Coordinates of C-alpha atoms in Angstrom, one line a residue:
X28 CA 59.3 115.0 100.5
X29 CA 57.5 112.6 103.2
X30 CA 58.3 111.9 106.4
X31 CA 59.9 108.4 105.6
X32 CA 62.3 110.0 102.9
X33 CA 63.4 112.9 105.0
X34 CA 64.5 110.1 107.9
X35 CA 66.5 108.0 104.9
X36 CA 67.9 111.3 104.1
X37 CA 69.2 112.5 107.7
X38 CA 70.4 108.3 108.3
X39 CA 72.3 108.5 105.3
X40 CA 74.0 111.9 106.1
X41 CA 74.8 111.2 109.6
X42 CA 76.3 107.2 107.5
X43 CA 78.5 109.9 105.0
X44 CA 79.9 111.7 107.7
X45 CA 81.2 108.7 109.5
X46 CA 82.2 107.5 105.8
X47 CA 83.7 111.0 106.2
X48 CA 86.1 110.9 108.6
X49 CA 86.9 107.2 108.1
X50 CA 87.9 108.2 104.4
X51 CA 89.8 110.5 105.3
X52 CA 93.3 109.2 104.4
X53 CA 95.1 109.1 107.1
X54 CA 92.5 107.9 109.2
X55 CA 91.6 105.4 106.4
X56 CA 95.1 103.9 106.5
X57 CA 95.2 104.0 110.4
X58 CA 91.6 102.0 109.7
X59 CA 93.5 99.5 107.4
X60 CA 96.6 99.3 109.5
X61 CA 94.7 98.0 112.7
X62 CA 92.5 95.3 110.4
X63 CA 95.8 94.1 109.5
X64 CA 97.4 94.3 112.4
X65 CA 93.8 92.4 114.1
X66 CA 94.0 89.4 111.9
X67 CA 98.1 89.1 112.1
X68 CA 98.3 85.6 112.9
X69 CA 100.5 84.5 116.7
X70 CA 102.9 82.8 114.8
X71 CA 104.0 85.9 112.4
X72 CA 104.3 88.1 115.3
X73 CA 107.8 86.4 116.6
X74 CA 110.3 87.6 114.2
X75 CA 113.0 88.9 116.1
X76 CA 114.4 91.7 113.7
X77 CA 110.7 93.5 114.6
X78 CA 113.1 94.8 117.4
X79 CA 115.6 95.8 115.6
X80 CA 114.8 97.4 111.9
X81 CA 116.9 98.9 109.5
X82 CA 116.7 102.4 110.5
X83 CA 115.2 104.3 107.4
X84 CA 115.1 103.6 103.9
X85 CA 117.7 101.4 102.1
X86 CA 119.9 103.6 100.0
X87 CA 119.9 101.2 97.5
X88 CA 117.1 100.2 95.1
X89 CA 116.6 96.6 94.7
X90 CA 114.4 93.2 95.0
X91 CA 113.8 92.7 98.5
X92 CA 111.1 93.5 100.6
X93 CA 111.0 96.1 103.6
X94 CA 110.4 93.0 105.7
X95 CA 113.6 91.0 103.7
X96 CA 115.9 94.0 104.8
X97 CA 115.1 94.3 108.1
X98 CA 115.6 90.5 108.8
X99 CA 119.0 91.7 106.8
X100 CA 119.9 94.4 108.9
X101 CA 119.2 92.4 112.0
X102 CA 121.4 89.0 111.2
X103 CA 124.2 91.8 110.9
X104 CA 123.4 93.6 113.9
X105 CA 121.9 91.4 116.3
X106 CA 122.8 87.3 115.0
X107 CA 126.3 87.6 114.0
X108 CA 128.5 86.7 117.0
X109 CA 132.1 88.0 115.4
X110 CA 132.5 84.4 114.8
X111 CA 132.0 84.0 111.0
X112 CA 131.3 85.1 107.8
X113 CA 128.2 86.3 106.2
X114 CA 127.5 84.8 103.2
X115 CA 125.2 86.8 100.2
X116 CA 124.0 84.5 97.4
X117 CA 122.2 86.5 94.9
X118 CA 123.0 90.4 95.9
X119 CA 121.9 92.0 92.6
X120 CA 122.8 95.7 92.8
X121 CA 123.4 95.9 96.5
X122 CA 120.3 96.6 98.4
X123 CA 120.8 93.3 100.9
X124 CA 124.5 93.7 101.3
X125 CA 124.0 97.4 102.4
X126 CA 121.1 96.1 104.8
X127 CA 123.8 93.0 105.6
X128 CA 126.6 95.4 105.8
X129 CA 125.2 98.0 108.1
X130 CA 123.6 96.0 110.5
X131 CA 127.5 94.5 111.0
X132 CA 128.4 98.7 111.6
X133 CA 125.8 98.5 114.1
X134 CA 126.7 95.4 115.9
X135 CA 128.8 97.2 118.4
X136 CA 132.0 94.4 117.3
X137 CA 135.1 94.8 115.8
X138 CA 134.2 93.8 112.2
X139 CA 137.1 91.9 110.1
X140 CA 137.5 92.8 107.1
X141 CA 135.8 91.0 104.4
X142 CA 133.5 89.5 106.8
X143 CA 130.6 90.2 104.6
X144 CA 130.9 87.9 101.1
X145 CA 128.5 88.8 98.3
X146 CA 128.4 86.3 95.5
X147 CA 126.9 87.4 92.0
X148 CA 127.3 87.0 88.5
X149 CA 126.7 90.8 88.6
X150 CA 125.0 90.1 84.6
X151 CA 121.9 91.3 83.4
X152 CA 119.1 88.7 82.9
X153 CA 116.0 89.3 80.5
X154 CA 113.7 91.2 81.8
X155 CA 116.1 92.9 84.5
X156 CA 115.5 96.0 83.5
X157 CA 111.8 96.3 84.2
X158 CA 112.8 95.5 88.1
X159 CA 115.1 98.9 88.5
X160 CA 115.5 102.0 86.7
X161 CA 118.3 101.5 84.8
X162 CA 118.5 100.7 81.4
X163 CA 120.3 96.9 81.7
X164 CA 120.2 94.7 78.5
X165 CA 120.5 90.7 78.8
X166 CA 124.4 90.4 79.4
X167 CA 125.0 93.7 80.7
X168 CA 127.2 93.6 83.6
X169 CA 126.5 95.7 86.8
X170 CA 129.4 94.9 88.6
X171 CA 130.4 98.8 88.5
X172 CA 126.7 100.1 89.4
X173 CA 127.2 97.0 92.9
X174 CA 130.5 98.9 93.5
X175 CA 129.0 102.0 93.1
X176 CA 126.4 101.3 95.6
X177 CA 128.3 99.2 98.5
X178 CA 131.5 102.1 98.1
X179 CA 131.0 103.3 102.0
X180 CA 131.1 99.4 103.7
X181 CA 134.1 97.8 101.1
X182 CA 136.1 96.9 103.5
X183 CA 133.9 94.4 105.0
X184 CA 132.9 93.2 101.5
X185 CA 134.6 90.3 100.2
X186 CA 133.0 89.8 96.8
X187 CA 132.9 87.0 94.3
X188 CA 131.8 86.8 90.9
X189 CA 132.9 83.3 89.6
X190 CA 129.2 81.4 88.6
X191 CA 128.3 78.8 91.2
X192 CA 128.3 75.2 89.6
X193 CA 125.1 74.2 88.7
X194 CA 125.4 70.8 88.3
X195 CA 126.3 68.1 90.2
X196 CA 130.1 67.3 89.7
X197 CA 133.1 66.8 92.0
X198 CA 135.3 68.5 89.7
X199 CA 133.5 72.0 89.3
X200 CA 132.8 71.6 93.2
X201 CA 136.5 71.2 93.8
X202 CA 137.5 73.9 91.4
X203 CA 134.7 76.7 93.1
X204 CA 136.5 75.9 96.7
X205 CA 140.1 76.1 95.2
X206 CA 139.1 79.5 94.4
X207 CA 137.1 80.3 97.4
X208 CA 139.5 78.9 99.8
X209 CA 139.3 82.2 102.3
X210 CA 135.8 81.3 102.5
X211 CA 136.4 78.4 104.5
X212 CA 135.9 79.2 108.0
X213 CA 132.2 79.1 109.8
X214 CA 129.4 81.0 108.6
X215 CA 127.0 82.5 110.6
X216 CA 124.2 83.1 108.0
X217 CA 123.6 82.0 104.7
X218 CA 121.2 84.5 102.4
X219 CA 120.4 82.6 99.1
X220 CA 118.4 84.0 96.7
X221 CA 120.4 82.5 93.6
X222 CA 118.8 78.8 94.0
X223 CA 117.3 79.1 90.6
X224 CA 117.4 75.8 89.4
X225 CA 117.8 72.2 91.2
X226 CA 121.2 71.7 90.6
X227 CA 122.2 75.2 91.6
X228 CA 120.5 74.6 94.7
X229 CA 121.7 71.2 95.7
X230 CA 125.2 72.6 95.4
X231 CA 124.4 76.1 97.0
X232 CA 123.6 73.6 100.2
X233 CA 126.5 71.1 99.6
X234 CA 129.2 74.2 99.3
X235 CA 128.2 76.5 102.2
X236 CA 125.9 75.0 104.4
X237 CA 128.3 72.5 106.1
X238 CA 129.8 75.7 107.3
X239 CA 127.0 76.6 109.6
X240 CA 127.4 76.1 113.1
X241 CA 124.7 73.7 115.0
X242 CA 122.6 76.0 117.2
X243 CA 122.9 79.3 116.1
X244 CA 123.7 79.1 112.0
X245 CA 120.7 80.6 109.9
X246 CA 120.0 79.9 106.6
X247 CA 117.6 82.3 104.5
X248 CA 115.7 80.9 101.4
X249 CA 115.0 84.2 100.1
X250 CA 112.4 81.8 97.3
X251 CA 111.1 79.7 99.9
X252 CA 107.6 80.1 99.4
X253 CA 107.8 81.0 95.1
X254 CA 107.8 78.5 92.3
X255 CA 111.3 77.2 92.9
X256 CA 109.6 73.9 94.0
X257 CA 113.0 72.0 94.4
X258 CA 113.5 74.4 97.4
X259 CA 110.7 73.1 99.5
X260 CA 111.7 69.4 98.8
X261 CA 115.7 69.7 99.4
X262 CA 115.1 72.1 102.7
X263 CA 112.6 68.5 103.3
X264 CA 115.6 66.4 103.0
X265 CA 117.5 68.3 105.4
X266 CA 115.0 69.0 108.0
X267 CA 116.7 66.7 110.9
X268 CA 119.6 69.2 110.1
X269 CA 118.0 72.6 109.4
X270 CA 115.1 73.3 110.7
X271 CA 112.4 75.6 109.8
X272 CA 112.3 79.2 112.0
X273 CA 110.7 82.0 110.8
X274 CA 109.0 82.8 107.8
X275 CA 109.4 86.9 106.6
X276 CA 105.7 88.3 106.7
X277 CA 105.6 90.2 103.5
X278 CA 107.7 88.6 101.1
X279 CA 108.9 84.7 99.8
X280 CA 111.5 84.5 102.1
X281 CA 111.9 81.5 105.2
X282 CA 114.5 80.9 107.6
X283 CA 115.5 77.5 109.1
X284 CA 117.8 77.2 111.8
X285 CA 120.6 74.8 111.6
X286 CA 120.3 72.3 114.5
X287 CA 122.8 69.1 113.3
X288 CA 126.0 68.8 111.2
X289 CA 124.6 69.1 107.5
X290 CA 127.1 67.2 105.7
X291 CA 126.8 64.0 106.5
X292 CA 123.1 64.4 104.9
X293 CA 124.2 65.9 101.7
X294 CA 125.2 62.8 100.2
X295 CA 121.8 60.9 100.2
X296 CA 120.3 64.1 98.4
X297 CA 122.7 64.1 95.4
X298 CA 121.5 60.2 95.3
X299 CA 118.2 61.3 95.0
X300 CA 118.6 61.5 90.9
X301 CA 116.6 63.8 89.0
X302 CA 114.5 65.8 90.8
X303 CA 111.7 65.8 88.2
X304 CA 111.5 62.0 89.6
X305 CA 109.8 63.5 93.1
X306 CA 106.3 61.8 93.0
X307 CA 103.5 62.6 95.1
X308 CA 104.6 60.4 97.6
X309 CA 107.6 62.3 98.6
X310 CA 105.7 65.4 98.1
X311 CA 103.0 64.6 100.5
X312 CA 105.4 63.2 103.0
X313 CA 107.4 66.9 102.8
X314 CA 103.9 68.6 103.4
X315 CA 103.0 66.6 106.5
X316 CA 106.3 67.4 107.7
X317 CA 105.7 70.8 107.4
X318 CA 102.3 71.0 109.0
X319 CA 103.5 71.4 112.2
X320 CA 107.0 73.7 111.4
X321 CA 104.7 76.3 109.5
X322 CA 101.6 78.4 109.2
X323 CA 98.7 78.3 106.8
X324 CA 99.8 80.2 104.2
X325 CA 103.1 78.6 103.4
X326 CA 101.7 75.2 103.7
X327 CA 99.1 76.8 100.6
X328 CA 102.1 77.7 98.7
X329 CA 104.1 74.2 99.4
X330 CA 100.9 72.7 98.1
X331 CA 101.2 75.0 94.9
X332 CA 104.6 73.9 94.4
X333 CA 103.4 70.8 94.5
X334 CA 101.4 71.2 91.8
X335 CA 103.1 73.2 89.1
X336 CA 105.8 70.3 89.9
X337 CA 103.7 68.0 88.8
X338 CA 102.4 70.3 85.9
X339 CA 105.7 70.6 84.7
X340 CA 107.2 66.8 84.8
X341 CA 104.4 64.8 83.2
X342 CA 101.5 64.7 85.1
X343 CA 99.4 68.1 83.8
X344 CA 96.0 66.6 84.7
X345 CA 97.0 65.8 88.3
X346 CA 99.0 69.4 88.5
X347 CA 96.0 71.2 86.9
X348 CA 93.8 69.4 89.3
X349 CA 96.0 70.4 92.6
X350 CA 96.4 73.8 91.3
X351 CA 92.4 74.3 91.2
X352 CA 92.1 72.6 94.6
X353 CA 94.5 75.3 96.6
X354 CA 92.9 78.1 94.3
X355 CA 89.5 76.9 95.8
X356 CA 90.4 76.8 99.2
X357 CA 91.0 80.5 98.9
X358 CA 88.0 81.4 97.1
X359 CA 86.4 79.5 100.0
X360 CA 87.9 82.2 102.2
X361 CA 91.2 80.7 103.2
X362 CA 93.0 84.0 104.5
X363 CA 96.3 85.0 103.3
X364 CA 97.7 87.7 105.7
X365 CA 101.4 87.5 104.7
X366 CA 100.9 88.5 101.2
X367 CA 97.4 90.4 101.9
X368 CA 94.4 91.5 99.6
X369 CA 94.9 88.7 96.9
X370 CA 98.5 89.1 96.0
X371 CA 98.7 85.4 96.6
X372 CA 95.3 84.2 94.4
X373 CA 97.2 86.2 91.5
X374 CA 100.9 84.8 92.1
X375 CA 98.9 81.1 92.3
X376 CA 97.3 81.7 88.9
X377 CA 100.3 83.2 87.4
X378 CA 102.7 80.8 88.0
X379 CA 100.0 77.6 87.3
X380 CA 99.5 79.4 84.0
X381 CA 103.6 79.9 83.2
X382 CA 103.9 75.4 83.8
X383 CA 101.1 74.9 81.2
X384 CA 101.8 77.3 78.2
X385 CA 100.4 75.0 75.9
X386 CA 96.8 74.4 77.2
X387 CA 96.0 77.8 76.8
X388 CA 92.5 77.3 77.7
X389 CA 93.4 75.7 81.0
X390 CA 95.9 78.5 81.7
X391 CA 92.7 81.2 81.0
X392 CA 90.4 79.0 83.5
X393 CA 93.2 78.6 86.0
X394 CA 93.4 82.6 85.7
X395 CA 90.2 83.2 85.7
X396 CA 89.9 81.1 89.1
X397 CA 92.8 83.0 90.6
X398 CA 91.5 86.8 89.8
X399 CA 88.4 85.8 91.4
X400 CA 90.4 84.6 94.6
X401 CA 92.3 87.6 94.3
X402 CA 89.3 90.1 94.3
X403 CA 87.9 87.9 97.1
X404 CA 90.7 87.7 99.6
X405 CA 91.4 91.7 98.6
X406 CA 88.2 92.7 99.8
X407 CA 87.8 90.2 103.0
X408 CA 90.9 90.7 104.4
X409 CA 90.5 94.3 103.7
X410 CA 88.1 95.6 107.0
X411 CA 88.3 98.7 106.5
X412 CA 87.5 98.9 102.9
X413 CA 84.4 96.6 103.4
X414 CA 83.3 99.1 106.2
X415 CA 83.5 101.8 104.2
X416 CA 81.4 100.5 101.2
X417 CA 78.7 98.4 103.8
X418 CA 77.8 102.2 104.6
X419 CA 77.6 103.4 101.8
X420 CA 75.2 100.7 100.5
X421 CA 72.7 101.2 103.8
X422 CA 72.6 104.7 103.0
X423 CA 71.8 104.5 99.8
X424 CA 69.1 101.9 100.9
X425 CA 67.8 103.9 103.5
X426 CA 67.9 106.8 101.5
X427 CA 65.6 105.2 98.8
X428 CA 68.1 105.5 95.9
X429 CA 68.5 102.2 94.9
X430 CA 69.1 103.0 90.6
X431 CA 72.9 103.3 90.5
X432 CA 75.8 103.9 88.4
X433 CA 78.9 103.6 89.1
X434 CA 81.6 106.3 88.2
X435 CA 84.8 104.4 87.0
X436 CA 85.4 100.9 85.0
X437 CA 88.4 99.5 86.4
X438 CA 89.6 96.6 88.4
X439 CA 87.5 98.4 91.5
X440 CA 84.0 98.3 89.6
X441 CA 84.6 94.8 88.5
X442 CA 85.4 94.2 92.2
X443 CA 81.9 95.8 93.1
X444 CA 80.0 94.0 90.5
X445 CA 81.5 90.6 90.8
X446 CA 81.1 90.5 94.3
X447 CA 77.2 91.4 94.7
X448 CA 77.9 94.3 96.2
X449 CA 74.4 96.2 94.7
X450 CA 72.2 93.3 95.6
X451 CA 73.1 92.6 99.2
X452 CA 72.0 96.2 99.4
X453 CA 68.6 95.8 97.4
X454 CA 70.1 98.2 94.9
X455 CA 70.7 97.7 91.2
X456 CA 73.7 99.3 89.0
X457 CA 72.2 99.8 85.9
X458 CA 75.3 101.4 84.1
X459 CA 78.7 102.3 84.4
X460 CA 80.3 105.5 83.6
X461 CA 83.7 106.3 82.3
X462 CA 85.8 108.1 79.5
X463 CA 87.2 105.3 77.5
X464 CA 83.7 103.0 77.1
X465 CA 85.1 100.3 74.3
X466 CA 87.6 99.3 77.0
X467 CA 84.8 98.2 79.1
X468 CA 84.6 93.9 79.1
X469 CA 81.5 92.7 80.9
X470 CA 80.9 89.6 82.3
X471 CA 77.3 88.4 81.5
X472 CA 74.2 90.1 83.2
X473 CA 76.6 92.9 84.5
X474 CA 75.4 96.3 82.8
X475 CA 77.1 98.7 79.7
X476 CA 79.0 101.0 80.1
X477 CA 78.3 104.3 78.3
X478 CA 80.4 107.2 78.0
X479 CA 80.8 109.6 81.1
X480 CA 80.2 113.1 78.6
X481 CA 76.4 111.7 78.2
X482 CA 76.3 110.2 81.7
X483 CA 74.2 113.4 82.6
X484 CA 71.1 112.2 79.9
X485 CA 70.9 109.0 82.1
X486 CA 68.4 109.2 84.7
X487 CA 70.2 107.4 87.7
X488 CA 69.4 108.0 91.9
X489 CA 72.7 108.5 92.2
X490 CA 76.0 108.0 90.9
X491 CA 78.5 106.3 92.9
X492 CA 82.8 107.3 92.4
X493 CA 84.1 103.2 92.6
X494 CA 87.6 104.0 92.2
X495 CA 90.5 103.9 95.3
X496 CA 93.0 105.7 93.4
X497 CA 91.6 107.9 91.0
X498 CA 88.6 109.1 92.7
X499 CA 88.7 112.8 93.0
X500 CA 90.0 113.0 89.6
X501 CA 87.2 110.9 88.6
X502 CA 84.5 113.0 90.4
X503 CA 85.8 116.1 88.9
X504 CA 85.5 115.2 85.3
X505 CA 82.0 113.9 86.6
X506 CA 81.0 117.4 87.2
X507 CA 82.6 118.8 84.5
X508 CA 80.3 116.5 82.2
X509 CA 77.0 118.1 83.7
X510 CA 76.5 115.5 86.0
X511 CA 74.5 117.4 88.7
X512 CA 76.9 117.5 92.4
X513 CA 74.1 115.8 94.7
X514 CA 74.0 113.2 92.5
X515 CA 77.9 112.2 92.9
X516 CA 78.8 110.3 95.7
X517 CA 82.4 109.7 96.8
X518 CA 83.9 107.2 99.1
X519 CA 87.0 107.1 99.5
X520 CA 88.3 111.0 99.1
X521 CA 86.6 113.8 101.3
X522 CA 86.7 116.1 98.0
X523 CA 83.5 115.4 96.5
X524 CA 81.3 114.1 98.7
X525 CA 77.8 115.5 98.9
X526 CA 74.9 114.4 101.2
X527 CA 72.3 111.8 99.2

C-alpha cells in the first residue's frame, strides 16, 4: 500500500467514525430533529396549543394528526370560555372528541353537560377499514365502537347522528335545526372535517357558523389544504368574516378566526350557483387574497386545488398544465416543511392523477413528475441524511474505491441513483445487489441488478448497505452470501460497519 492510499484510508476511517456516532440512532434522530427544527419557518412557530399539548397518547385510534389533537386538546383546555358549545363535524371513532373532551376536563371550568356535540353518521365508508384495525365493511355502523371509546367523558357529549343536508334547500335546513334545536346557543369552536362535497360544505357554514362569536369564535377546516377545492373558495367568500389564523404544521388542517357576523354573507354564497362554475378568475382572486394570510406551502396546495378544479370541470388541458407548474416549482426546490421529505410531491401527483382517470398517460407523467419531487424534497429537506451520505461519498473518494454496488433495491437506491449521488463523488455504481432481482425496474443508463447469493463473484471496491430501514438485516444476509466484511459498508446502523 503507498503512502497516498494509506492517507485515503486513515481520512475515510476518521469520515466512518463521525458517520459513526451520527448514525447512531438516537443521535441520528436528535440530527434530523434540529434540521427540522432549523428550517421551521417564523410563521409555523405561533400555534398556541405548542403550550399546551395533549398530555400523552390519545387513547383512541383515529385520523388526526399528533399536531390535529393537540390543537384539539387545547380549544378545550385553553379557548373555550364556558360560554358555548363545541361543535365536532366529522368525529369518526372518537379520537378528536376524547382530545376535545379532555382538554374541557382540563380547563379548570365547570363544564355543562353536553357541552361537547359530536356529529357523525357513525357508518362505514369504502375503504374505512384500511384506516383502523377493525374489520368495518361499507355500511357498517360504529356508533357502538364511538360509545365505546368516549364512555369516560359522556356526560359532556351531546351526540348527533341525523346526516347533515347536503344540498342547498330551506326545507332540509329547517328540518336539521328543528331537530337540533338545543344546539342553538353560541359556539365557541367549530371542527369540520365532514365538508366532503360543496353542498355539504356550504351548509356546514350556513347552519353553524353564524353561531360563532366575533373575536374569539374559531373555526377548523380539518381539509383545508387537501383536494376539497370548494373549501378554499367558500372560506374566500367569507374572508371579511372569518379570517385565516393558524395553519396545523403536520397535517391538512387551518383555522380562521371569526372577526364579523357571518350571516349576513351566507346568502351571496348560495347565489354563487354551481360551484363547478368558479373560473380562474375567481380562483386567482382567492389566491392573491391569500398571499398575504398564509405561508408558502398552503398557497402551493391552494394552487393545486386550483388545478384539479379545473381538471375536473372541463378544462383538463389548463388543469394538467397548472398541476405541472406547482409540481415544478418543487422539483425546483420549493421547500415543503409542513408535510416534510416529499409527502407533499406525492399527495400533488396522487390527487392530479385521481381528476384525470381517463388520460392514463398524463396521470403516469404527472406521477412520474411528483415521485421525482418527492425524492427531491425528501432528501433536501432532510440535513441530516444528506450529511450522512456526503461522507460517505468523500471517503470512498478519498479512499480510492470508486467501483460500487449498492446493497438493497428499494425506493432508497432509486433515491441514490436518481439523484447523482455516485457521480458528484467521482464514483460509479456498477450494480445493485439484492434477493429478489426480477423486481428490480431501471430507469435508463442506471445499472442491473444481480442477485445478492452471487454478489461475492462480482469484483466491486466496495459494497455500500442503501437502505434506512432494513439495513442491518440487509448487511447480514450480505455476509452470509460470502460477501467478504471489509467490503460492506453501512450507513445508517452501527452494526456492520467496517473501516474502507
Amino acid at each position: 500500500m503507498n503512502t497516498r492510499q494509506a492517507g485515503g484510508l486513515a481520512g475515510v476511517g476518521s469520515i466512518l467514525r463521525a458517520m459513526s456516532e451520527l448514525a447512531n440512532p438516537p443521535l441520528y434522530k436528535a440530527a434530523e430533529r434540529q434540521a427540522s427544527e432549523a428550517k421551521e419557518p417564523a410563521w409555523a412557530d405561533a400555534v398556541p396549543w405548542a403550550d399546551c399539548p395533549l398530555p400523552g397518547r390519545c387513547p383512541v385510534e383515529g385520523l388526526r394528526s399528533q399536531q390535529e389533537l393537540n390543537l384539539a386538546y387545547w380549544l378545550g383546555a385553553v379557548h373555550w370560555q364556558g360560554r358555548g358549545r363545541i361543535v365536532e363535524l366529522g368525529c369518526f371513532l372518537g379520537a378528536g372528541t376524547v382530545a376535545l373532551a379532555m382538554g374541557l376536563q382540563a380547563s379548570g371550568r365547570a363544564v355543562p353537560r353536553g357541552t361537547l356535540v359530536p356529529h357523525d353518521l357513525f357508518t362505514a365508508w369504502p375503504g374505512s377499514e384500511a384506516r383502523c384495525h377493525h374489520p368495518f365493511r361499507a355500511g357498517d355502523s360504529f356508533r357502538e365502537l364511538f360509545d365505546l371509546n368516549t364512555r369516560r367523558w359522556s356526560d359532556l357529549l351531546t351526540v348527533r347522528d341525523r346526516p347533515l343536508p347536503d344540498a342547498w334547500h330551506a326545507g332540509d335546513a329547517s328540518d336539521f335545526h328543528a331537530v337540533n334545536a338545543a344546539d342553538d346557543q353560541e359556539i365557541e369552536s367549530i371542527f369540520v372535517d365532514a365538508a366532503k362535497s360543496p353542498g355539504l360544505s356550504r351548509n356546514i357554514l350556513r347552519l353553524f357558523a353564524p353561531r360563532l362569536r366575533p373575536g374569539h369564535g374559531l373555526l377548523v377546516q380539518q381539509d383545508g389544504k387537501w383536494t376539497n377545492w370548494w373549501l378554499t373558495l367558500h372560506m374566500h367568500a367569507l374572508r371579511e368574516q372569518l379570517r385565516p389564523w393558524r395553519s396545523v404544521p403536520d397535517g391538512g388542517t387551518l383555522v380562521y378566526r371569526c372577526v364579523a357576523p357571518v350571516g349576513p354573507a351566507l346568502e351571496s354564497l348560495a347565489r354563487r350557483g354551481p360551484d363547478s362554475g368558479y373560473g380562474l378568475d375567481r380562483w386567482n382572486a382567492a389566491l392573491a387574497a391569500a398571499e398575504a394570510d398564509w405561508p408558502g406551502q398552503v398557497l402551493t396546495y391552494f394552487r393545486l386545488q386550483r388545478a384539479l378544479h379545473h381538471a375536473e370541470h372541463g378544462e383538463p388541458t389548463t388543469g394538467a398544465a397548472l398541476a405541472l407548474e406547482e409540481i415544478d416549482r418543487i422539483c425546483a426546490g420549493q421547500r415543503h416543511t409542513e408535510f416534510g421529505h416529499g409527502q407533499a410531491a406525492r399527495e400533488i401527483a396522487g390527487m392530479v392523477a385521481r381528476t384525470l382517470p381517463d388520460r392514463c398517460e398524463m396521470a403516469a407523467r404527472l406521477l412520474r413528475r411528483g415521485e421525482d419531487a418527492a425524492r427531491t424534497c425528501r432528501w433536501r429537506m432532510d440535513q441530516a441524511r444528506s450529511a450522512l451520505w456526503r461522507m460517505v461519498g468523500d471517503g470512498l473518494a478519498r479512499a480510492g474505491r470508486r467501483r460500487i454496488a449498492l446493497l438493497g433495491g428499494g425506493r432508497h437506491t432509486r433515491d441514490l441513483l436518481s439523484l447523482g449521488w455516485a457521480e458528484s463523488h467521482g464514483l460509479k455504481v456498477v450494480a445493485v445487489l439484492d434477493d429478489r432481482p426480477e423486481d428490480w425496474r431501471p430507469e435508463p443508463a442506471w445499472p442491473v441488478c444481480i442477485p445478492l447469493a452471487t454478489g461475492a463473484n462480482y469484483r466491486v471496491d466496495a459494497v455500500v448497505a442503501s437502505s434506512d430501514a432494513a439495513e442491518a438485516t440487509l448487511v447480514q444476509r450480505a455476509k452470509d452470501s460470502g460477501l467478504p466484511g471489509d467490503r460492506i459498508i453501512g450507513v445508517y446502523a452501527t452494526s456492520g460497519q467496517s473501516p474502507c
